[in-house]
XYZ file of C-alpha atoms in Angstrom:
751
model
C 38.478 -5.117 23.105
C 40.406 -2.021 23.487
C 41.564 -2.243 20.108
C 38.065 -2.962 19.134
C 36.496 0.127 21.113
C 39.161 2.895 19.491
C 38.473 1.126 15.918
C 34.660 1.916 16.566
C 35.641 5.421 17.863
C 37.576 6.047 14.491
C 34.051 6.336 12.684
C 33.258 9.289 14.263
C 36.107 11.504 13.183
C 34.479 11.744 9.234
C 31.076 11.996 10.696
C 32.135 15.135 12.784
C 34.054 16.742 10.190
C 31.324 15.914 7.432
C 28.595 17.023 9.618
C 29.991 20.623 10.543
C 30.354 21.225 6.592
C 26.611 19.812 6.167
C 25.615 22.285 8.662
C 27.169 25.193 6.915
C 25.958 24.020 3.709
C 22.597 23.435 5.088
C 22.549 27.120 6.814
C 23.403 28.650 3.054
C 20.080 26.830 1.758
C 17.977 27.998 4.606
C 19.318 31.842 3.669
C 19.130 30.933 -0.248
C 16.176 28.626 -0.549
C 12.948 30.403 -1.548
C 10.576 28.952 -4.022
C 9.989 31.138 -7.201
C 6.422 31.171 -8.145
C 5.965 30.207 -12.276
C 2.282 30.811 -11.713
C -0.235 31.917 -9.204
C -4.121 31.716 -9.162
C -6.699 32.943 -6.536
C -9.400 30.328 -5.602
C -12.507 29.630 -2.892
C -13.899 33.336 -3.997
C -10.596 34.754 -3.295
C -10.080 33.433 0.609
C -6.990 31.126 -1.077
C -4.141 31.670 -3.532
C -2.494 28.627 -5.322
C 1.072 28.901 -6.254
C 3.214 26.850 -8.422
C 6.959 26.524 -8.317
C 9.395 24.171 -10.487
C 11.280 22.308 -7.702
C 15.155 23.172 -8.021
C 15.892 19.157 -8.192
C 13.302 16.499 -9.632
C 10.966 16.609 -12.278
C 7.873 17.780 -10.669
C 6.197 21.219 -9.559
C 5.821 22.236 -5.972
C 2.104 23.565 -5.191
C 1.603 25.852 -2.282
C -1.690 26.578 -0.736
C -2.362 29.999 0.928
C -5.043 31.340 3.004
C -5.165 35.267 1.730
C -6.732 36.708 4.620
C -4.076 35.686 7.401
C -1.001 35.312 4.787
C -0.545 32.117 5.587
C 1.102 28.655 4.082
C -1.843 26.190 4.590
C -0.455 23.161 2.511
C 1.390 21.965 0.176
C 1.881 19.358 -2.598
C 3.552 18.250 -5.761
C 2.860 17.374 -9.233
C 4.615 15.168 -12.114
C 6.275 16.912 -15.020
C 9.258 16.536 -17.443
C 12.605 18.070 -17.282
C 11.182 20.840 -20.053
C 8.270 21.795 -17.157
C 5.773 23.810 -18.250
C 2.421 24.425 -17.264
C -0.628 24.199 -19.437
C -3.636 26.709 -19.590
C -5.880 26.423 -16.635
C -9.773 26.411 -16.307
C -11.951 26.674 -13.444
C -14.499 24.133 -12.939
C -16.856 23.113 -9.798
C -15.321 25.667 -7.401
C -11.763 24.072 -8.259
C -8.942 24.753 -10.878
C -7.464 22.346 -13.533
C -4.045 22.653 -14.308
C -2.285 20.272 -16.594
C 1.201 19.291 -16.481
C 3.089 16.757 -18.740
C 5.248 13.562 -17.839
C 7.321 11.277 -19.829
C 6.014 8.524 -17.888
C 2.560 9.597 -16.892
C 1.773 11.248 -20.053
C -1.022 14.299 -19.996
C -1.487 14.926 -16.119
C -4.879 17.041 -15.584
C -4.040 18.340 -11.920
C -7.708 19.167 -10.492
C -6.908 21.018 -7.831
C -9.987 21.865 -5.055
C -10.985 24.525 -2.775
C -11.173 21.737 0.009
C -7.335 21.184 -0.447
C -7.908 17.994 -2.238
C -5.943 17.258 -5.540
C -7.368 14.860 -8.250
C -5.342 13.631 -11.466
C -8.206 12.963 -13.947
C -6.364 11.496 -16.897
C -4.328 8.520 -15.093
C -2.166 8.200 -17.906
C -4.901 7.437 -20.747
C -3.154 10.418 -22.821
C 0.376 10.157 -24.141
C 0.767 12.931 -26.736
C 3.459 12.497 -29.523
C 4.412 15.716 -30.458
C 4.721 19.483 -28.139
C 1.805 18.857 -25.658
C 1.474 22.552 -25.097
C 0.527 23.350 -28.358
C -2.212 20.367 -28.228
C -3.853 21.988 -24.920
C -6.573 24.532 -24.842
C -8.710 26.606 -22.622
C -12.223 27.833 -23.909
C -15.053 29.048 -22.213
C -14.218 27.218 -19.008
C -13.547 24.096 -20.841
C -10.437 22.269 -20.900
C -9.522 20.543 -24.512
C -7.172 18.219 -25.736
C -6.253 17.308 -29.085
C -3.362 15.054 -30.648
C -1.870 12.194 -31.697
C -0.281 9.173 -29.530
C 2.644 7.617 -29.961
C 0.485 4.994 -31.067
C -0.542 7.065 -34.160
C -4.062 7.217 -32.428
C -6.025 11.015 -33.302
C -8.014 12.129 -30.024
C -9.910 14.943 -28.747
C -10.362 15.281 -24.936
C -12.618 17.771 -22.953
C -12.738 18.620 -19.314
C -16.166 20.099 -18.233
C -17.851 20.325 -15.089
C -14.689 18.164 -13.562
C -15.150 15.393 -15.810
C -13.271 13.990 -18.205
C -14.508 12.919 -21.488
C -12.233 11.327 -24.358
C -13.200 10.747 -28.051
C -10.880 8.441 -30.528
C -11.182 9.659 -33.816
C -10.281 6.414 -35.539
C -13.882 4.829 -33.983
C -15.736 2.888 -36.614
C -18.090 5.189 -38.260
C -17.389 8.287 -36.499
C -14.921 9.169 -40.207
C -15.141 7.837 -43.482
C -11.479 7.002 -43.531
C -8.772 6.466 -41.641
C -7.709 10.032 -39.386
C -3.880 10.769 -40.087
C -3.403 14.389 -38.770
C -5.270 16.788 -36.683
C -4.619 20.750 -36.959
C -6.656 23.724 -35.320
C -8.356 25.919 -37.280
C -6.587 29.445 -36.960
C -8.581 31.546 -35.013
C -11.330 29.331 -33.913
C -10.532 29.423 -30.441
C -10.176 33.451 -30.649
C -14.016 33.506 -31.487
C -13.646 33.588 -34.798
C -15.944 31.136 -35.064
C -18.971 30.129 -32.601
C -17.075 26.814 -31.631
C -13.726 25.636 -32.036
C -12.807 23.856 -34.585
C -9.686 21.088 -35.630
C -9.367 20.110 -39.340
C -8.846 16.734 -39.752
C -6.804 14.979 -42.666
C -8.198 11.528 -44.013
C -6.201 8.756 -45.628
C -8.324 9.002 -48.476
C -6.972 12.572 -49.112
C -10.295 14.439 -47.867
C -10.762 16.796 -45.028
C -13.110 16.569 -41.994
C -13.830 19.334 -39.713
C -14.493 18.471 -36.311
C -15.734 20.485 -33.516
C -13.578 21.149 -30.643
C -15.796 20.666 -27.655
C -18.152 17.136 -27.059
C -21.720 17.598 -26.566
C -24.052 16.530 -23.612
C -23.262 12.463 -24.732
C -19.551 12.767 -25.233
C -19.668 13.152 -28.778
C -18.008 15.638 -31.354
C -19.692 17.308 -34.404
C -18.216 16.242 -38.178
C -18.583 18.024 -41.270
C -16.847 16.864 -44.496
C -15.191 19.360 -47.005
C -16.850 19.126 -50.090
C -14.778 18.433 -52.928
C -15.483 21.727 -55.257
C -15.230 23.348 -51.843
C -12.415 25.756 -50.301
C -11.021 25.195 -47.447
C -12.540 28.738 -45.786
C -15.647 28.211 -47.229
C -15.763 24.328 -45.212
C -14.413 26.377 -42.205
C -17.406 29.037 -42.491
C -19.821 26.330 -43.084
C -18.480 23.958 -40.132
C -18.950 26.835 -38.043
C -22.233 27.980 -38.707
C -23.412 24.151 -38.399
C -21.753 23.541 -34.879
C -23.052 26.644 -33.589
C -26.428 25.367 -33.685
C -25.889 22.172 -32.473
C -24.375 23.693 -29.338
C -26.286 26.714 -29.184
C -24.209 29.137 -29.939
C -25.015 32.529 -31.995
C -23.181 32.306 -34.897
C -24.443 35.459 -36.196
C -23.396 37.570 -33.121
C -20.207 37.048 -31.647
C -18.332 39.605 -29.756
C -14.581 40.196 -30.815
C -11.715 42.413 -31.046
C -12.191 44.876 -33.771
C -8.500 45.913 -35.195
C -9.809 49.549 -36.559
C -8.668 52.454 -34.225
C -9.889 52.803 -31.490
C -10.551 49.126 -31.467
C -13.902 48.945 -29.734
C -15.178 45.394 -29.251
C -17.601 44.800 -31.746
C -20.253 42.359 -32.975
C -19.231 40.229 -35.972
C -21.604 37.658 -38.158
C -19.634 34.803 -38.696
C -22.541 33.540 -41.065
C -22.385 36.953 -43.591
C -18.648 37.650 -42.947
C -18.897 41.245 -41.456
C -18.668 43.414 -38.993
C -21.867 45.269 -37.286
C -21.935 47.875 -34.474
C -19.617 48.052 -31.633
C -20.877 46.292 -28.396
C -22.942 48.974 -26.514
C -20.851 49.366 -23.160
C -22.152 51.546 -20.462
C -19.008 53.409 -21.171
C -16.500 53.456 -24.031
C -13.712 50.836 -23.918
C -11.264 51.700 -26.264
C -8.406 49.655 -27.290
C -10.247 46.830 -25.765
C -9.484 43.160 -25.683
C -12.166 40.266 -25.362
C -11.593 37.074 -23.061
C -14.235 34.568 -23.141
C -15.273 33.285 -19.728
C -18.061 31.188 -20.284
C -20.806 29.519 -22.482
C -23.142 32.795 -21.687
C -20.396 35.669 -20.915
C -17.030 37.279 -22.120
C -15.157 40.096 -20.602
C -14.604 43.658 -22.865
C -11.467 45.299 -21.537
C -9.603 48.164 -22.491
C -9.154 51.736 -22.082
C -10.578 54.912 -21.007
C -9.165 56.744 -23.743
C -8.617 56.180 -27.151
C -5.184 56.498 -26.887
C -4.070 53.890 -23.946
C -1.371 56.146 -22.695
C -3.956 58.714 -21.741
C -6.720 56.441 -20.117
C -6.751 54.161 -17.436
C -8.220 50.249 -18.006
C -11.506 49.524 -17.786
C -13.821 47.144 -18.769
C -17.331 45.326 -18.363
C -18.501 41.647 -18.028
C -21.205 40.893 -20.993
C -23.964 38.371 -21.206
C -24.409 37.526 -24.723
C -27.874 35.724 -24.321
C -29.244 38.765 -22.013
C -27.640 41.688 -22.926
C -26.614 42.389 -19.954
C -23.239 44.165 -18.684
C -21.501 44.104 -15.058
C -18.887 46.599 -14.111
C -15.528 45.009 -13.630
C -13.750 48.364 -12.788
C -12.571 47.494 -9.069
C -10.493 44.857 -10.620
C -9.346 46.202 -13.859
C -8.339 49.712 -12.413
C -5.540 47.996 -10.368
C -4.111 46.615 -13.537
C -1.813 48.341 -16.391
C -2.469 48.630 -19.910
C 0.777 46.442 -20.675
C -0.396 43.589 -18.747
C -4.183 43.927 -19.807
C -2.188 43.165 -23.388
C 0.360 40.515 -22.315
C -0.616 37.184 -23.937
C -0.425 35.250 -20.375
C -2.918 37.466 -18.988
C -6.283 35.622 -18.380
C -9.594 35.862 -17.117
C -12.422 33.230 -15.333
C -15.548 33.069 -14.615
C -17.573 30.344 -14.105
C -21.727 30.779 -15.496
C -23.926 31.690 -12.675
C -20.900 32.687 -10.195
C -20.055 36.342 -8.836
C -16.167 35.706 -8.858
C -14.162 37.093 -11.921
C -10.496 35.461 -11.301
C -7.534 37.044 -12.963
C -4.052 35.921 -13.426
C -1.462 38.245 -15.152
C 1.314 37.868 -16.898
C 3.343 39.634 -14.629
C 2.850 36.660 -12.375
C 0.118 38.421 -10.579
C -3.167 37.076 -9.450
C -6.489 38.864 -8.384
C -10.408 38.399 -8.355
C -13.396 40.380 -8.257
C -16.436 39.802 -6.224
C -19.151 41.611 -8.651
C -22.044 41.585 -6.307
C -20.316 43.925 -3.852
C -17.520 45.252 -5.791
C -14.701 43.925 -3.865
C -11.603 43.016 -5.476
C -7.837 41.887 -4.890
C -4.391 41.556 -6.867
C -1.602 39.961 -5.434
C 1.908 39.520 -6.899
C 4.241 36.695 -6.573
C 6.831 38.677 -4.831
C 4.273 39.240 -2.112
C 3.097 35.625 -1.763
C 6.799 34.458 -1.559
C 7.695 37.131 1.225
C 4.444 34.726 2.990
C 6.739 32.082 2.756
C 9.768 33.601 4.857
C 7.945 33.430 8.130
C 7.190 29.341 7.588
C 9.181 26.247 8.801
C 10.888 25.762 5.367
C 12.806 28.738 5.482
C 13.941 28.188 9.270
C 15.895 25.668 11.121
C 13.449 22.771 11.225
C 13.342 19.113 11.045
C 11.059 19.844 7.710
C 13.877 22.200 6.147
C 16.424 19.968 7.144
C 14.755 16.971 5.449
C 13.971 18.982 2.387
C 17.286 19.908 2.359
C 18.583 16.211 2.343
C 16.243 14.893 -0.487
C 18.248 17.307 -2.713
C 21.308 15.047 -2.543
C 24.803 16.157 -3.295
C 28.369 14.696 -2.795
C 28.519 16.319 0.881
C 25.142 15.097 1.568
C 25.856 11.019 0.212
C 29.234 11.188 1.863
C 27.709 12.494 5.395
C 24.785 9.721 5.007
C 27.170 7.107 4.355
C 28.877 7.493 7.437
C 26.368 8.507 9.735
C 25.300 4.545 8.326
C 28.385 2.969 9.052
C 28.318 4.391 12.191
C 24.974 3.476 13.149
C 25.923 -0.422 11.805
C 28.997 -0.486 13.965
C 27.161 0.721 17.518
C 23.318 0.063 16.979
C 22.904 -2.223 14.133
C 25.126 -4.637 15.903
C 22.578 -4.799 19.205
C 19.958 -6.281 16.613
C 22.161 -9.267 15.242
C 22.086 -11.615 17.933
C 18.063 -11.226 17.532
C 18.100 -11.456 14.041
C 20.359 -14.837 14.470
C 17.731 -15.998 17.070
C 14.987 -15.586 14.881
C 17.067 -17.156 11.679
C 18.054 -20.469 13.486
C 14.388 -20.739 14.498
C 13.330 -20.718 11.221
C 15.715 -23.315 10.455
C 14.807 -25.410 13.196
C 11.414 -25.229 12.469
C 11.349 -25.742 8.588
C 13.527 -28.719 9.121
C 13.388 -32.806 10.304
C 14.085 -33.440 14.063
C 16.514 -36.129 13.870
C 19.242 -37.567 15.921
C 22.590 -38.146 14.780
C 26.089 -38.770 16.062
C 29.296 -37.134 15.937
C 31.467 -38.785 13.010
C 34.314 -35.959 12.634
C 35.186 -32.302 14.137
C 37.874 -30.346 13.214
C 38.480 -26.390 14.112
C 37.792 -24.287 10.355
C 40.732 -21.981 11.619
C 38.170 -18.970 11.674
C 37.906 -17.373 15.389
C 34.428 -15.174 16.924
C 35.601 -13.166 20.399
C 38.345 -15.643 20.781
C 36.214 -18.832 20.088
C 37.028 -21.398 17.553
C 34.591 -22.194 14.596
C 34.281 -26.093 14.464
C 33.739 -28.116 11.367
C 31.323 -31.156 12.425
C 30.520 -34.018 10.465
C 27.354 -35.857 11.523
C 26.016 -39.307 10.466
C 22.117 -40.079 11.028
C 19.769 -42.126 9.510
C 16.762 -40.851 7.143
C 14.208 -42.209 5.327
C 16.023 -45.358 5.948
C 19.481 -44.181 4.653
C 22.386 -43.170 6.092
C 23.373 -39.956 5.268
C 26.081 -37.251 6.506
C 26.173 -33.467 6.611
C 28.710 -30.643 7.818
C 27.293 -28.392 10.122
C 29.654 -25.420 11.375
C 29.165 -24.062 14.624
C 31.118 -22.119 17.030
C 31.781 -23.261 20.563
C 33.492 -22.787 23.600
C 36.425 -24.494 25.058
C 34.545 -25.579 28.138
C 32.003 -27.646 26.097
C 32.643 -31.117 26.218
C 31.900 -32.596 22.354
C 33.593 -35.256 21.254
C 33.577 -37.483 18.433
C 30.843 -40.247 18.958
C 28.635 -37.980 21.163
C 24.657 -38.143 20.312
C 23.144 -34.587 19.004
C 19.668 -33.725 17.424
C 19.636 -31.860 14.526
C 17.445 -30.503 12.020
C 17.770 -31.556 8.868
C 16.366 -29.866 5.538
C 16.549 -32.548 2.987
C 15.917 -30.090 -0.290
C 19.160 -28.299 0.955
C 20.779 -30.857 2.392
C 21.883 -28.844 5.442
C 21.258 -29.166 9.136
C 21.511 -26.982 12.384
C 21.888 -28.557 15.788
C 18.834 -28.341 18.178
C 19.236 -27.740 21.923
C 17.119 -28.136 25.020
C 16.743 -24.233 24.917
C 15.550 -24.288 21.068
C 12.936 -27.017 21.982
C 11.977 -24.952 25.090
C 11.221 -21.996 23.031
C 9.261 -23.997 19.979
C 6.988 -25.568 23.210
C 6.390 -21.696 24.252
C 5.681 -20.450 20.592
C 3.185 -23.347 20.254
C 1.128 -21.746 22.890
C 0.646 -18.356 21.482
C -2.411 -18.515 19.774
C -5.562 -19.385 21.955
C -9.096 -19.871 21.245
C -11.613 -20.046 24.227
C -15.132 -20.903 24.302
C -15.258 -22.457 20.753
C -18.549 -24.280 20.245
C -18.627 -28.042 18.608
C -21.030 -27.593 15.969
C -20.909 -30.588 13.733
C -19.532 -34.209 13.716
C -18.270 -35.894 10.736
C -17.426 -39.959 11.003
C -14.878 -41.353 9.184
C -14.739 -44.942 10.488
C -13.600 -47.160 13.295
C -9.768 -47.580 14.347
C -9.329 -50.548 16.777
C -11.796 -49.712 19.499
C -12.001 -45.860 18.804
C -13.785 -44.047 16.076
C -12.549 -41.782 13.705
C -14.138 -38.208 13.918
C -13.775 -34.746 12.105
C -15.149 -32.361 14.366
C -16.029 -28.675 13.713
C -16.131 -26.014 15.893
C -17.217 -22.347 15.428
C -15.514 -19.155 17.577
C -16.252 -15.435 16.967
C -17.828 -16.565 13.541
C -14.595 -18.993 12.129
C -15.012 -22.508 11.459
C -11.705 -24.862 12.852
C -11.923 -28.640 12.340
C -9.956 -30.704 13.895
C -9.731 -35.030 13.146
C -9.615 -36.927 16.475
C -10.149 -40.289 17.731
C -13.376 -40.745 19.857
C -12.224 -42.996 22.446
C -14.500 -46.311 23.619
C -17.027 -45.362 26.009
C -16.475 -41.573 25.426
C -18.846 -39.537 23.262
C -18.186 -35.827 21.692
C -21.343 -34.245 21.557
C -22.354 -30.827 19.627
C -23.139 -27.713 21.821
C -20.302 -28.545 24.089
C -17.495 -25.962 24.409
C -13.779 -26.377 24.059
C -10.645 -24.253 24.373
C -8.469 -24.295 21.015
C -4.919 -23.849 19.978
C -3.326 -22.710 16.937
C -0.035 -24.124 16.340
C 1.424 -22.942 12.804
C -1.748 -22.345 11.345
C -2.949 -25.879 12.640
C -5.811 -26.066 14.926
C -5.719 -28.360 17.971
C -8.023 -29.055 21.078
C -6.566 -27.781 24.433
C -9.206 -29.222 26.578
C -13.244 -30.068 25.943
C -15.768 -30.626 28.334
C -14.111 -28.963 30.762
C -13.057 -25.396 30.706
C -10.424 -25.001 33.075
C -6.715 -23.742 31.044
C -3.493 -25.094 32.774
C -1.410 -22.053 33.629
C 1.891 -21.852 32.284
C 3.872 -22.064 35.458
C 2.064 -24.946 36.253
C 3.484 -26.551 32.700
C 6.941 -27.847 32.013
C 8.728 -28.372 28.452
C 10.555 -31.615 27.518
C 12.081 -33.104 24.530
C 10.586 -36.218 23.294
C 12.284 -38.771 21.016
C 10.203 -40.730 18.712
C 10.811 -44.345 19.170
C 8.505 -46.222 17.322
C 5.740 -45.165 14.436
C 2.750 -47.103 13.360
C 0.738 -45.256 10.346
C -2.875 -46.191 10.688
C -5.462 -46.726 7.665
C -7.526 -43.430 8.660
C -7.075 -40.075 6.531
C -8.626 -36.759 7.440
C -8.250 -33.745 5.590
C -5.209 -34.846 4.074
C -3.871 -35.948 7.732
C -2.687 -39.316 8.470
C -3.304 -40.708 11.980
C 0.041 -42.411 13.025
C 0.445 -43.729 16.597
C 3.835 -42.390 17.908
C 5.722 -44.371 21.049
C 7.742 -41.487 22.649
C 10.584 -41.533 25.228
C 10.367 -38.439 27.225
C 13.451 -37.604 29.593
C 13.555 -35.100 32.584
C 16.913 -35.103 33.547
C 18.166 -39.007 34.236
C 14.323 -40.122 34.305
C 12.684 -41.188 31.310
C 9.210 -42.163 31.021
C 7.557 -43.869 27.670
C 4.340 -42.309 26.521
C 2.111 -43.606 23.321
C 0.147 -40.965 21.466
C -2.049 -41.031 18.433
C -1.735 -38.196 16.126
C -2.880 -36.492 12.680
C 0.146 -35.516 11.014
C -0.062 -33.784 7.372
C 0.847 -35.929 4.679
C 3.858 -33.516 3.486
C 5.319 -34.028 6.767
C 7.528 -37.276 7.649
C 8.091 -38.359 11.348
C 10.585 -41.093 11.785
C 11.948 -43.169 14.710
C 14.636 -40.728 16.195
C 12.568 -37.645 15.521
C 13.078 -35.354 18.363
C 9.600 -33.322 19.357
C 8.609 -30.428 22.295
C 6.442 -32.468 24.728
C 4.565 -30.139 27.474
C 3.586 -31.318 30.965
C 1.804 -30.907 34.165
C 4.528 -30.524 36.817
C 2.095 -32.511 39.000
C 1.481 -35.363 36.038
C 5.336 -35.570 35.769
C 6.068 -36.198 39.591
C 3.418 -38.648 39.911
C 4.504 -40.677 36.961
C 8.199 -40.358 37.832
C 7.398 -41.882 41.505
C 4.901 -44.437 39.896
C 7.453 -45.871 37.766
C 10.044 -46.295 40.678
C 7.471 -48.602 42.407
C 6.237 -51.601 41.628
C 4.301 -52.961 38.505
C 1.908 -55.614 37.543
C -1.466 -56.559 35.860
C -4.963 -55.142 36.776
C -8.532 -55.386 35.700
C -10.737 -53.056 35.601
C -13.678 -52.295 37.421
C -14.678 -48.777 36.518
C -14.059 -46.026 34.021
C -15.311 -42.429 33.958
C -14.431 -39.765 31.849
C -14.315 -35.787 32.360
C -13.214 -33.788 29.030
C -10.271 -34.059 27.506
C -6.404 -32.812 27.692
C -5.922 -32.171 24.343
C -7.416 -34.707 22.058
C -6.596 -37.342 24.590
C -10.055 -38.072 27.391
C -9.178 -37.636 30.955
C -10.538 -40.742 32.787
C -10.946 -41.767 36.390
C -10.416 -45.356 36.440
C -10.520 -47.950 39.140
C -8.606 -51.265 38.982
C -8.006 -54.491 41.329
C -4.869 -56.316 41.713
C -4.451 -59.337 43.971
C -7.863 -57.926 45.953
C -6.764 -54.679 46.568
C -8.193 -51.601 44.988
C -6.502 -48.672 43.063
C -7.134 -45.315 41.608
C -6.014 -44.413 37.872
C -6.531 -40.661 36.665
C -4.751 -39.986 33.787
C -5.239 -39.265 30.249
C -5.889 -42.282 27.811
C -4.818 -43.110 24.324
C -8.444 -42.867 22.554
C -7.271 -45.708 19.982
C -6.728 -48.147 22.490
C -9.487 -47.119 24.920
C -10.484 -48.520 28.246
C -13.016 -50.325 29.316
C -14.613 -52.114 31.941
C -13.170 -56.074 32.009
C -10.218 -54.793 30.307
C -6.776 -56.181 31.794
C -4.072 -53.363 31.985
C -0.365 -53.698 32.955
C -0.211 -50.698 35.478
C 2.895 -49.323 37.975
C 1.015 -48.807 41.329
C 1.596 -47.549 44.497
C 0.586 -49.977 47.702
C 0.643 -46.609 50.566
C -1.499 -44.121 48.491
C -3.192 -46.643 46.065
C -2.503 -44.750 43.117
C -1.761 -46.269 39.755
C -0.796 -45.494 36.323
C -1.112 -47.051 32.983
C 1.949 -48.544 31.196
C 0.242 -50.672 28.737
C -3.197 -51.274 27.715
C -5.716 -54.118 26.774
C -4.761 -56.501 23.970
C -8.521 -56.665 23.211
């Protein structure tokens, strides 16, 4: 034992050493780990900010939600990506924001972040793209648009508007005159060169179709075929004009960036292909950029001076339908002109909303409440500093778990040695229970049969200085003599010898067996009492014919909304009645009657668990619900005392009960003591004078019987076998006590 203890203690040495180095590495992780945001966005009217950072290990983005007023982290989640990573163009919809990513396994991920903190993925694996995904995703006037070719060579256009995803397969019947083989963006159409974005679709028959980049209210695209004698630009202009009418845009008055100095935003007539007057902003906006916001509005932003180095950033939100302007200077004056000209800079505004959102190419985010002219701009550096107060960057369970999830050689080695130590000290505590459960299953699944030890020899293996012995057990099964080998660790004190009778549980399919002890039978008996169903009502009775003097029935009980069916034999003179109540038990899913007619439930302390050996089996010609009625003659052993019982039982057809099978038996201590005492007295024939029933114990009626022998009356109170029954005038063979006038039935009448 000392050697084992010292051996176990050796496991602590590598655990201690590795833990020391692990702690140092973890502290460095705490000091160094800080998410570096790739993009940040305002949300919920500027009350929240979302930051997205590429996870240091694993193909995913970490997404953090912040309260901008309190400058605190309020939640986090992750979204899928691939090893290349990258975030697609965003779109604000329904008080939330949509930010796409791409994952090789899941395809395009359309991540919809709500201001409530809820995150939806709209695509659900339905959009795998064949080529570079980022060039196939567009944000246009608040919509997210996807166009491309799937790995199965299917061309499609999809749109997310108002939080709803719609998708059109361009190869659908009747949409195009020939199979589409290629799709390309019409250059400049997403930059307001046309009122509606366009895609050019090459067809198998060498013709070209122009398709709208947005979907109508029915989720459909508009299509125009290029004429054979028509040039590409002419066809695009014709499609732009036609689609503008379909979708309600003014193709003759587009607001565009004018490249002529001093580069004021101007109206452009796409129908006539010529520039018109500059947009009449309240104050001049030079070196202007035009940002498309929604179906009605654009942002015109630029410099207050013709030379941008001499001015400040200024601008207005312009409603193209009403001609009204809204001042955006409270936000724009906080930006540099270099940042305004950055291709990554974006502005967003939903129709009918007073909130203008901003995302800068220098990883900044801001918002403007246009009603009260309140604005705020935050940089990613400021937001990352908020993280320094979070548990992620302190010694905590959360930060340690995040460190462990990163893996690495040190973490893996430490985890292996901790696991070995836990198995050595804690895992062994569960081994006996696991072994006991496995042993119970083997006993439960096999046939309980009596056998004889034919041979025994040590295997050479010792467990805790006790030898493992290889037993050869001989037994009879299904009329054949069989042998099976059982290995078991025994004590030298166990008086086991060749020729001893033993009980085994034999698995026919595997031809394997285990020994059954009295303790196993006791546990089996106790386990069978666990599922108790009280106060069940007998609602229906089905009759299946006569069995000797009894009648076979199928009883239907209802309890707590469930129906339980139980096959029984109704004894002569006894009657089951609908409306009566019973207590039931479930044994391995099979319902049995515990007591009927009398609601008394025996206390566990009043019961004693015994084992009974089947010495005779008689199959009766009654089968109910795939269960056959059998009469079993059983010898119950209690110490040196042996009691013979006859019991009818409905046995599932797939279960075999043979002579020698051992079954668990539960009896009242009082009944066992009385029957043992009476069997030690006199026996003889007696005539039945009266019979009265008082419910059942199990499926056997409880009878109060008066019999007469040699002019003396005796009283019997016991359960009777309903297949035989007891009636006035029957002659029974009884065991009796002349002093107490008690008796018990040994054999029933032969009538």
